[in-house]
Short mmCIF file of C-alpha atoms and ligand atoms in Angstrom, two decimals:
data_model
loop_
_atom_site.label_atom_id
_atom_site.label_comp_id
_atom_site.label_asym_id
_atom_site.label_seq_id
_atom_site.Cartn_x
_atom_site.Cartn_y
_atom_site.Cartn_z
CA MET G 14 -16.68 -15.17 67.82
CA LYS G 15 -13.89 -14.66 70.39
CA ASN G 16 -10.85 -16.14 68.92
CA LEU G 17 -9.54 -15.83 65.65
CA ALA G 18 -6.96 -18.40 65.89
CA PRO G 19 -8.67 -21.11 63.78
CA LEU G 20 -9.57 -18.60 60.94
CA ILE G 21 -5.91 -17.68 60.94
CA ASN G 22 -4.52 -20.92 60.54
CA ALA G 23 -7.32 -21.99 57.79
CA ALA G 24 -7.07 -18.76 55.91
CA LEU G 25 -3.33 -17.71 55.52
CA SER G 26 -0.66 -19.15 53.63
CA LYS G 27 2.17 -21.01 55.29
CA GLU G 28 4.66 -18.19 55.19
CA LEU G 29 2.37 -15.41 56.52
CA HIS G 30 1.10 -17.84 59.27
CA ALA G 31 4.66 -18.33 60.26
CA LEU G 32 5.46 -14.90 60.39
CA ILE G 33 2.66 -13.92 62.35
CA TYR G 34 3.49 -16.33 65.17
CA LEU G 35 6.90 -15.23 65.21
CA LEU G 36 5.65 -11.51 65.33
CA GLY G 37 3.60 -12.73 68.46
CA TYR G 38 6.62 -14.34 69.99
CA CYS G 39 8.73 -11.29 69.70
CA SER G 40 5.97 -9.17 71.38
CA GLN G 41 5.53 -11.24 74.27
CA GLN G 42 9.48 -11.49 74.64
CA GLY G 43 9.90 -7.56 74.32
CA SER G 44 6.71 -7.00 76.74
CA PHE G 45 4.71 -5.19 73.90
CA LYS G 46 1.10 -5.78 73.12
CA VAL G 47 0.57 -5.80 69.55
CA TYR G 48 -2.60 -6.30 67.63
CA ALA G 49 -3.48 -6.75 63.75
CA VAL G 50 -6.28 -4.21 62.87
CA GLY G 51 -8.04 -2.68 59.73
CA GLY G 52 -8.04 -4.53 56.60
CA PHE G 53 -6.21 -7.70 57.75
CA VAL G 54 -9.10 -8.56 60.08
CA ARG G 55 -11.80 -7.72 57.64
CA ASP G 56 -10.22 -9.65 54.77
CA LEU G 57 -10.02 -12.79 57.14
CA PHE G 58 -13.63 -13.09 57.81
CA LEU G 59 -13.93 -12.47 53.89
CA GLY G 60 -11.60 -15.15 53.01
CA ARG G 61 -8.91 -13.16 51.77
CA GLU G 62 -5.26 -13.08 52.91
CA ASN G 63 -4.09 -9.12 53.27
CA ARG G 64 -0.20 -9.03 53.31
CA ASP G 65 -0.37 -5.34 54.18
CA MET G 66 -0.78 -5.99 57.70
CA ASP G 67 -1.63 -2.99 60.03
CA LEU G 68 -0.46 -3.49 63.48
CA VAL G 69 -1.26 -1.28 66.67
CA VAL G 70 1.57 -1.52 69.02
CA GLU G 71 0.86 -0.80 72.89
CA GLY G 72 4.37 0.36 73.79
CA SER G 73 6.49 1.94 71.37
CA ALA G 74 6.05 0.94 67.63
CA VAL G 75 9.26 2.20 66.66
CA ASP G 76 11.13 0.01 69.28
CA PHE G 77 8.99 -3.13 68.31
CA ALA G 78 9.70 -2.96 64.79
CA LYS G 79 13.49 -2.60 65.31
CA SER G 80 13.21 -5.75 67.71
CA LEU G 81 11.49 -7.36 64.79
CA LEU G 82 13.99 -6.62 62.06
CA LYS G 83 16.52 -8.64 64.37
CA VAL G 84 14.69 -11.90 63.19
CA MET G 85 12.91 -11.02 60.24
CA PRO G 86 14.81 -9.92 57.26
CA GLY G 87 13.67 -6.68 55.68
CA THR G 88 13.57 -2.85 55.17
CA LEU G 89 12.54 -0.59 58.10
CA ARG G 90 11.57 2.66 57.82
CA CYS G 91 10.94 4.71 61.09
CA TYR G 92 8.97 7.74 61.56
CA GLU G 93 9.76 8.61 65.35
CA ARG G 94 7.79 11.82 65.34
CA PHE G 95 4.68 9.93 64.08
CA GLY G 96 5.28 6.92 66.42
CA THR G 97 5.22 4.70 63.19
CA ALA G 98 7.20 2.11 61.44
CA THR G 99 6.99 0.11 58.36
CA LEU G 100 8.75 -3.27 57.78
CA VAL G 101 8.83 -4.31 54.31
CA LEU G 102 9.78 -7.99 54.03
CA SER G 103 9.92 -10.27 50.81
CA LYS G 104 6.89 -11.36 48.73
CA GLY G 105 4.91 -8.34 49.09
CA ILE G 106 4.30 -8.83 53.10
CA VAL G 107 4.43 -5.31 54.85
CA PHE G 108 3.84 -4.45 58.30
CA ASP G 109 2.65 -1.05 59.01
CA MET G 110 3.06 -0.42 62.87
CA VAL G 111 1.70 2.32 64.54
CA THR G 112 1.61 3.43 68.58
CA ALA G 113 -1.50 3.00 70.03
CA ARG G 114 -2.98 6.68 70.06
CA LYS G 115 -5.50 9.25 69.89
CA GLU G 116 -5.62 11.42 66.62
CA PHE G 117 -6.21 14.95 66.90
CA TYR G 118 -6.84 16.80 63.79
CA ALA G 119 -5.73 20.30 63.39
CA ALA G 120 -7.87 21.18 60.63
CA PRO G 121 -10.06 19.24 58.00
CA GLY G 122 -7.55 17.56 55.76
CA ALA G 123 -4.20 18.32 57.69
CA LEU G 124 -2.11 15.30 58.98
CA PRO G 125 -3.03 14.22 62.64
CA ALA G 126 -1.07 15.41 65.81
CA VAL G 127 -0.28 12.48 68.11
CA GLU G 128 -0.69 11.62 71.50
CA GLN G 129 -0.11 8.13 73.03
CA SER G 130 -3.21 6.09 74.29
CA THR G 131 -4.91 2.75 74.00
CA LEU G 132 -6.34 0.05 71.21
CA LYS G 133 -10.01 1.47 71.73
CA ASN G 134 -9.01 5.19 71.00
CA ASP G 135 -7.02 4.19 68.03
CA LEU G 136 -9.79 2.26 66.35
CA PHE G 137 -12.31 4.79 67.14
CA ARG G 138 -10.66 7.27 65.01
CA ARG G 139 -10.50 5.04 62.00
CA ASP G 140 -12.52 5.37 58.86
CA PHE G 141 -15.28 2.35 58.87
CA THR G 142 -16.67 0.04 61.42
CA ILE G 143 -15.52 -2.76 58.99
CA ASN G 144 -12.03 -1.62 59.40
CA THR G 145 -12.22 -1.54 63.00
CA MET G 146 -11.60 -4.90 64.35
CA ALA G 147 -8.69 -6.38 66.11
CA CYS G 148 -6.91 -9.54 66.95
CA ALA G 149 -4.11 -9.64 69.61
CA LEU G 150 -1.03 -11.45 68.22
CA ASN G 151 0.91 -11.87 71.43
CA THR G 152 1.80 -15.59 71.81
CA GLY G 153 -0.10 -15.75 75.38
CA ASP G 154 -3.30 -14.11 74.16
CA PHE G 155 -2.93 -15.04 70.19
CA GLY G 156 -6.26 -14.56 68.17
CA ARG G 157 -8.32 -12.77 70.86
CA PHE G 158 -10.85 -10.72 68.82
CA TYR G 159 -11.70 -7.44 69.48
CA ASP G 160 -14.84 -5.58 67.78
CA TYR G 161 -15.65 -2.42 69.81
CA PHE G 162 -17.94 -0.89 66.93
CA GLY G 163 -20.02 -3.20 65.64
CA GLY G 164 -17.88 -4.16 62.55
CA ARG G 165 -18.44 -7.83 62.44
CA GLU G 166 -22.03 -7.40 62.00
CA ASP G 167 -21.67 -4.52 59.46
CA LEU G 168 -19.30 -6.89 57.29
CA GLU G 169 -21.89 -9.38 57.56
CA LYS G 170 -24.76 -7.04 56.33
CA GLY G 171 -22.54 -5.45 53.71
CA ILE G 172 -22.75 -1.81 55.30
CA ILE G 173 -20.10 1.07 55.13
CA ARG G 174 -20.51 3.03 57.99
CA VAL G 175 -18.50 5.91 59.62
CA LEU G 176 -17.72 6.00 63.34
CA TYR G 177 -18.69 9.69 64.14
CA LYS G 178 -20.27 12.35 62.63
CA LEU G 179 -17.20 14.29 61.78
CA SER G 180 -15.18 11.45 60.08
CA PHE G 181 -15.36 13.07 56.57
CA VAL G 182 -14.18 16.20 57.86
CA ASP G 183 -11.54 14.94 59.98
CA ASP G 184 -10.38 13.18 56.73
CA PRO G 185 -12.10 14.16 53.57
CA LEU G 186 -10.06 11.60 51.72
CA ARG G 187 -12.74 9.02 53.36
CA ILE G 188 -15.36 10.25 50.73
CA ILE G 189 -13.44 8.27 48.14
CA ARG G 190 -12.23 5.38 50.40
CA ALA G 191 -15.88 4.85 51.06
CA ILE G 192 -16.97 4.77 47.42
CA ARG G 193 -14.12 2.44 46.78
CA PHE G 194 -14.74 -0.06 49.27
CA GLU G 195 -18.54 0.11 48.82
CA GLN G 196 -17.80 -0.93 45.15
CA ARG G 197 -15.12 -3.55 45.94
CA PHE G 198 -17.40 -5.65 48.40
CA ASP G 199 -20.66 -4.68 46.64
CA PHE G 200 -21.67 -3.37 49.79
CA VAL G 201 -23.96 -0.23 50.62
CA ILE G 202 -23.04 3.05 52.46
CA GLU G 203 -25.43 3.04 55.23
CA GLU G 204 -27.86 5.76 55.14
CA ASP G 205 -26.63 8.14 57.73
CA SER G 206 -23.09 7.67 56.78
CA LEU G 207 -24.37 8.35 52.99
CA ALA G 208 -25.72 11.56 54.15
CA LEU G 209 -22.63 12.70 55.73
CA LEU G 210 -20.78 11.99 52.86
CA THR G 211 -23.13 13.49 50.35
CA LYS G 212 -22.93 16.75 52.65
CA ALA G 213 -19.04 16.64 52.62
CA ILE G 214 -19.23 16.42 48.86
CA ASN G 215 -21.65 19.63 49.05
CA ASN G 216 -19.11 21.55 51.08
CA ARG G 217 -16.51 20.67 48.68
CA LEU G 218 -14.52 19.38 51.55
CA LEU G 219 -12.20 17.34 49.09
CA GLU G 220 -10.67 20.55 48.04
CA LYS G 221 -9.28 21.40 51.43
CA VAL G 222 -6.80 18.15 50.95
CA SER G 223 -3.66 18.85 49.12
CA LYS G 224 -3.41 17.31 45.59
CA GLU G 225 -0.60 14.94 46.33
CA ARG G 226 -2.63 13.28 48.98
CA LEU G 227 -5.91 13.59 47.21
CA TYR G 228 -4.34 12.01 44.16
CA ASN G 229 -2.52 9.43 45.80
CA GLU G 230 -5.97 8.02 47.01
CA VAL G 231 -7.27 8.45 43.39
CA ARG G 232 -4.61 6.35 42.18
CA LEU G 233 -5.96 3.59 44.61
CA ILE G 234 -8.91 3.10 42.29
CA PHE G 235 -7.22 2.01 39.34
CA ARG G 236 -5.44 -1.02 41.55
CA GLU G 237 -9.17 -2.31 42.12
CA PRO G 238 -10.47 -5.27 39.73
CA ARG G 239 -13.35 -3.21 38.58
CA PRO G 240 -12.35 0.55 38.42
CA SER G 241 -15.36 1.43 36.10
CA LYS G 242 -17.63 0.71 38.76
CA ILE G 243 -16.16 3.01 41.34
CA LEU G 244 -15.66 5.87 38.55
CA ALA G 245 -19.41 5.58 37.84
CA ARG G 246 -20.30 5.89 41.27
CA LEU G 247 -18.20 8.71 41.78
CA ASP G 248 -19.93 10.53 38.55
CA GLU G 249 -23.26 9.69 40.14
CA LEU G 250 -22.22 11.44 43.02
CA ASN G 251 -20.94 14.61 41.01
CA LEU G 252 -17.11 13.64 42.07
CA PHE G 253 -16.07 12.37 38.90
CA LYS G 254 -15.56 16.09 37.26
CA GLU G 255 -14.14 17.59 40.23
CA ILE G 256 -11.33 14.66 40.36
CA PHE G 257 -10.87 14.65 36.61
CA PRO G 258 -11.35 18.02 35.51
CA ARG G 259 -11.64 18.23 31.52
CA SER G 260 -12.93 14.93 31.34
CA VAL G 261 -16.38 13.32 31.14
CA PHE G 262 -17.56 10.12 32.32
CA SER G 263 -19.84 9.26 29.02
CA GLN G 264 -21.59 5.70 28.52
CA GLU G 265 -18.87 5.04 25.88
CA ILE G 266 -16.22 5.43 28.27
CA LYS G 267 -17.67 3.25 30.71
CA SER G 268 -18.47 0.49 28.23
CA ARG G 269 -14.89 0.90 27.12
CA LEU G 270 -13.32 0.19 30.69
CA GLN G 271 -15.94 -2.52 31.25
CA ARG G 272 -14.67 -4.36 28.08
CA LEU G 273 -10.82 -3.43 29.56
CA GLU G 274 -11.97 -5.35 32.60
CA GLN G 275 -13.22 -8.12 30.68
CA VAL G 276 -10.22 -8.53 28.70
CA LEU G 277 -8.19 -8.38 32.03
CA THR G 278 -9.88 -11.40 33.12
CA GLU G 279 -9.29 -13.44 29.88
CA ILE G 280 -5.40 -12.67 29.07
CA SER G 281 -2.60 -12.55 31.48
CA PRO G 282 0.95 -10.89 31.22
CA LYS G 283 3.15 -12.87 28.75
CA GLU G 284 6.17 -13.00 30.95
CA HIS G 285 5.47 -15.02 34.20
CA GLY G 286 5.56 -12.89 37.27
CA LYS G 287 5.45 -9.85 35.17
CA THR G 288 2.52 -7.42 35.39
CA TRP G 289 0.63 -4.43 33.37
CA ASN G 290 0.85 -1.00 34.99
CA TYR G 291 -3.02 -0.63 35.70
CA LEU G 292 -2.79 3.09 36.04
CA VAL G 293 -1.46 3.43 32.65
CA LEU G 294 -3.67 0.82 31.10
CA PHE G 295 -7.05 2.41 33.10
CA LEU G 296 -5.79 6.07 32.06
CA SER G 297 -5.27 5.43 28.59
CA ALA G 298 -8.85 4.13 28.36
CA LEU G 299 -10.23 6.86 30.52
CA PHE G 300 -8.58 9.72 28.50
CA PHE G 301 -8.77 8.43 25.04
CA ASP G 302 -11.04 10.66 23.74
CA LEU G 303 -9.15 14.04 24.94
CA ALA G 304 -6.86 16.49 23.13
CA GLU G 305 -3.12 15.75 23.89
CA HIS G 306 -2.83 19.11 26.15
CA ASP G 307 -5.71 17.89 28.34
CA ILE G 308 -4.16 14.51 28.71
CA LYS G 309 -0.88 16.17 29.96
CA PHE G 310 -2.59 17.95 32.34
CA LEU G 311 -4.41 15.00 33.71
CA CYS G 312 -1.36 12.87 33.79
CA HIS G 313 -0.04 15.65 35.96
CA LEU G 314 -2.79 15.96 38.27
CA MET G 315 -2.32 11.85 38.80
CA ARG G 316 1.39 12.41 39.28
CA LEU G 317 2.37 9.98 36.68
CA LYS G 318 5.96 9.20 35.84
CA ARG G 319 7.65 10.41 32.85
CA LYS G 320 7.63 7.11 31.38
CA GLU G 321 3.94 6.10 32.44
CA ARG G 322 2.86 9.60 30.91
CA LEU G 323 4.69 9.12 27.67
CA ASP G 324 2.98 5.55 27.86
CA VAL G 325 -0.39 7.02 28.01
CA LEU G 326 0.32 9.62 25.14
CA SER G 327 1.82 6.95 22.79
CA ILE G 328 -1.17 4.77 23.30
CA ARG G 329 -3.71 7.51 22.71
CA GLU G 330 -1.74 8.58 19.41
CA ASN G 331 -1.43 5.13 17.72
CA ILE G 332 -4.04 2.93 18.53
CA PRO G 333 -6.59 4.71 16.50
CA PHE G 334 -4.49 3.99 13.07
CA ILE G 335 -3.37 0.61 14.50
CA LEU G 336 -6.85 -0.67 14.82
CA LEU G 337 -7.46 0.80 11.39
CA GLN G 338 -4.55 -1.10 9.72
CA LEU G 339 -5.57 -4.40 11.52
CA GLN G 340 -8.80 -4.33 9.88
CA ALA G 341 -6.63 -5.88 6.57
CA HIS G 342 -7.24 -9.47 6.78
CA PRO G 343 -4.66 -11.38 5.85
CA ILE G 344 -1.87 -9.30 6.99
CA SER G 345 1.79 -10.24 6.61
CA SER G 346 3.74 -11.06 10.00
CA SER G 347 6.13 -8.28 9.29
CA ARG G 348 3.28 -5.58 8.67
CA LEU G 349 2.01 -6.74 11.90
CA TYR G 350 5.16 -6.47 13.68
CA PHE G 351 6.32 -3.41 12.56
CA LEU G 352 2.62 -1.89 13.23
CA LEU G 353 2.95 -2.97 16.79
CA GLU G 354 6.64 -2.98 17.91
CA ASP G 355 6.46 0.16 19.55
CA LEU G 356 3.27 -0.14 21.37
CA PRO G 357 3.87 -0.48 25.05
CA ASP G 358 2.26 -3.57 26.73
CA GLU G 359 -0.68 -1.58 27.88
CA GLY G 360 -1.30 -0.62 24.42
CA LEU G 361 -1.69 -4.13 23.41
CA VAL G 362 -4.14 -4.94 25.89
CA LEU G 363 -6.46 -1.72 25.50
CA ALA G 364 -5.88 -2.61 21.57
CA VAL G 365 -7.63 -6.03 22.27
CA ALA G 366 -10.19 -4.13 24.17
CA LEU G 367 -11.20 -1.69 21.72
CA ALA G 368 -10.79 -4.10 18.52
CA SER G 369 -13.99 -3.92 16.95
CA GLN G 370 -13.83 -7.28 15.30
CA PRO G 371 -12.61 -10.91 16.18
CA HIS G 372 -9.88 -10.91 13.46
CA ILE G 373 -8.15 -7.76 15.01
CA ARG G 374 -8.09 -9.29 18.27
CA GLY G 375 -6.43 -12.33 16.63
CA HIS G 376 -3.89 -10.17 14.83
CA ILE G 377 -2.76 -8.54 18.01
CA LEU G 378 -2.55 -11.95 20.06
CA PHE G 379 -0.58 -13.65 17.33
CA TYR G 380 1.85 -10.56 17.34
CA ARG G 381 2.15 -11.09 21.32
CA ASP G 382 2.26 -14.57 21.43
CA HIS G 383 4.76 -15.65 18.22
CA LEU G 384 5.84 -12.38 16.69
CA MET G 385 7.03 -10.41 19.58
CA GLU G 386 10.22 -11.88 20.15
CA LYS G 387 10.96 -13.40 17.03
CA LYS G 388 14.44 -11.62 16.01
CA PRO G 389 17.25 -12.73 13.79
CA SER G 390 19.68 -14.72 15.83
CA ILE G 391 22.58 -12.73 14.17
CA THR G 392 23.32 -9.20 15.08
CA GLY G 393 25.31 -6.19 13.61
CA LYS G 394 28.53 -7.63 15.19
CA ASP G 395 28.11 -11.01 13.73
CA LEU G 396 27.80 -9.02 10.31
CA LEU G 397 31.09 -6.95 11.17
CA GLU G 398 32.89 -10.50 12.12
CA ALA G 399 31.81 -11.85 8.75
CA GLY G 400 33.69 -9.01 7.16
CA ILE G 401 30.35 -6.85 6.02
CA LYS G 402 31.42 -3.30 6.15
CA PRO G 403 29.42 -0.69 8.09
CA GLY G 404 27.76 1.69 5.87
CA PRO G 405 24.36 3.29 4.51
CA VAL G 406 23.13 -0.33 3.53
CA PHE G 407 23.95 -1.81 6.94
CA ASN G 408 20.67 -1.05 8.88
CA LYS G 409 18.48 -1.60 5.73
CA VAL G 410 19.85 -4.84 5.71
CA LEU G 411 19.16 -5.78 9.17
CA ILE G 412 15.36 -4.54 8.59
CA LYS G 413 15.11 -6.81 5.46
CA LEU G 414 16.60 -9.82 7.63
CA HIS G 415 14.19 -9.08 10.34
CA GLU G 416 11.36 -9.04 7.86
CA ALA G 417 12.72 -12.57 6.44
CA VAL G 418 12.68 -14.09 10.03
CA LEU G 419 9.40 -12.84 10.69
CA GLU G 420 7.86 -14.17 7.38
CA GLY G 421 9.54 -17.66 8.24
CA LYS G 422 11.85 -17.49 5.20
CA VAL G 423 15.00 -17.91 7.12
CA SER G 424 15.88 -19.13 10.21
CA GLY G 425 19.26 -20.12 12.08
CA LYS G 426 22.42 -18.13 12.06
CA GLU G 427 23.73 -19.72 8.84
CA GLU G 428 20.81 -19.03 6.71
CA GLU G 429 20.51 -15.57 7.86
CA LEU G 430 24.32 -15.03 7.00
CA GLY G 431 23.64 -16.46 3.69
CA PHE G 432 20.63 -14.19 3.32
CA VAL G 433 22.49 -11.08 4.31
CA LYS G 434 25.65 -11.71 2.03
CA LEU G 435 23.00 -12.14 -0.92
CA LEU G 436 20.94 -8.68 -0.12
CA ILE G 437 24.12 -6.98 0.23
CA LYS G 438 25.71 -8.32 -3.23
CA GLU G 439 22.20 -7.15 -4.66
CA GLN G 440 22.24 -3.95 -3.07
CA CYS G 441 25.91 -3.31 -4.33
CA ALA G 442 24.75 -4.48 -8.08
CA GLU G 443 21.88 -1.94 -7.94
CA GLU G 444 24.40 1.07 -6.82
N1 LIG A 514 -7.57 4.37 57.76
C1 LIG A 514 -8.45 5.73 57.93
N2 LIG A 514 -8.55 6.56 57.08
C2 LIG A 514 -7.84 6.68 55.93
C3 LIG A 514 -7.10 5.88 55.70
C4 LIG A 514 -6.94 4.63 56.33
O1 LIG A 514 -8.87 5.41 59.10
N3 LIG A 514 -7.98 7.83 55.22
C5 LIG A 514 -7.28 3.27 58.24
C6 LIG A 514 -8.36 2.28 58.11
O2 LIG A 514 -8.80 1.56 59.37
C7 LIG A 514 -7.81 1.07 57.42
C8 LIG A 514 -6.14 1.36 57.95
O3 LIG A 514 -6.17 2.65 58.17
O4 LIG A 514 -8.15 -0.06 57.62
C9 LIG A 514 -5.12 1.13 56.97
O5 LIG A 514 -5.43 1.87 55.91
P1 LIG A 514 -5.17 1.12 54.57
O6 LIG A 514 -3.94 0.09 54.51
O7 LIG A 514 -5.44 2.07 53.05
O8 LIG A 514 -6.37 0.03 54.26
P2 LIG A 514 -6.87 -1.07 54.08
O9 LIG A 514 -8.24 -1.36 54.87
O10 LIG A 514 -6.06 -2.14 54.50
O11 LIG A 514 -7.19 -1.02 52.63
P3 LIG A 514 -7.05 -2.09 51.52
O12 LIG A 514 -7.98 -3.27 51.70
O13 LIG A 514 -7.32 -1.28 50.05
O14 LIG A 514 -5.31 -2.30 51.55
#
């Protein structure tokens, strides 16, 4: 295939399509040569739309990015020293731009020093052949396909192959990337590349990478649809324990993750457009059997934010008790509500995956779909307006009201106020 224009026309959404043409027009106007490279081209052949586009610019990527910003509203970050720029547009579309360059690595794991050069040189320094295909975007040359290193053939054969022997030495994170791509696409790592990868593991090259970079790469595993496969492969290659010290990848954990992946194909976030935090979700499942201090240590390694760490810990602490209580059948709506109300959304999903019996799963989904948002329509403010004085019974009354609403005993503002007034009378009589 010499020209990818028909593939681009057929495979991309209208909005990305239009943006790419506009981008091609701008590059022509500004006398830059611009190429889409890497994952975008690879995914085009695989029939997937990749909205995170890597662009190689002959000329200055920073100048080109600045010229783009004039016609595409977005957020631009420029790194003049590295000759790179990132333009973030709406709807998850990102253009990552680099100036065509040769990369020299000062030491294994270090950031590359940069010198200006051409497209082929830039592509040669990349990770795997399937990520080295390029496509010109300039209007005059739109769609011209470049495949210097046999990327298309390897993609068709389903092979992950490095371009040169020192690839894993230059960037040891490629060890994890190779495994991630292999498992994502159900490909195999080519024999010589696998030997280099194994050697890199045995030489403990990952230890040379900063923890920051290492765990940034590890976090990407949990954005994949099947992290369990990647973790199993890491374990097979003796890397799991190195990455997740104090943790073991047992058969039980693997099955748990697989059940979670299955559940994720069956249910979707309640609110349209909202998504779960997959890191919290999978790490909760992965660390479920560990002691609290080990979980804290691993959350720290994984650079979890405070809220994420608290969610993982809360899920770990509360799910066993909750699942035990949910064995009861039938269970009242208010009991169900108060058992589950403090569990983060991710905890609900994990609880569904861990539920040993169908009725437990039913309870959780009933809570999520029918109870979670069932709250009294009157608030403390309404009570004050109705002349009920704040006091020790105030909160008690509100909880009782919530219970009654959940049980369907009262509904609507008027009934609720009546219910509350009756309750207060009873309470006062008791005192
Ligand atoms: N790359 C590399 N070595 C790395 C990381 C990235 O050579 N350690 C190169 C690859 O050529 C890759 C490109 O930089 O295609 C962009 O990286 P990234 O966005 O992570 O890769 P994608 O292939 O787009 O990955 P994904 O499909 O996961 O978005």
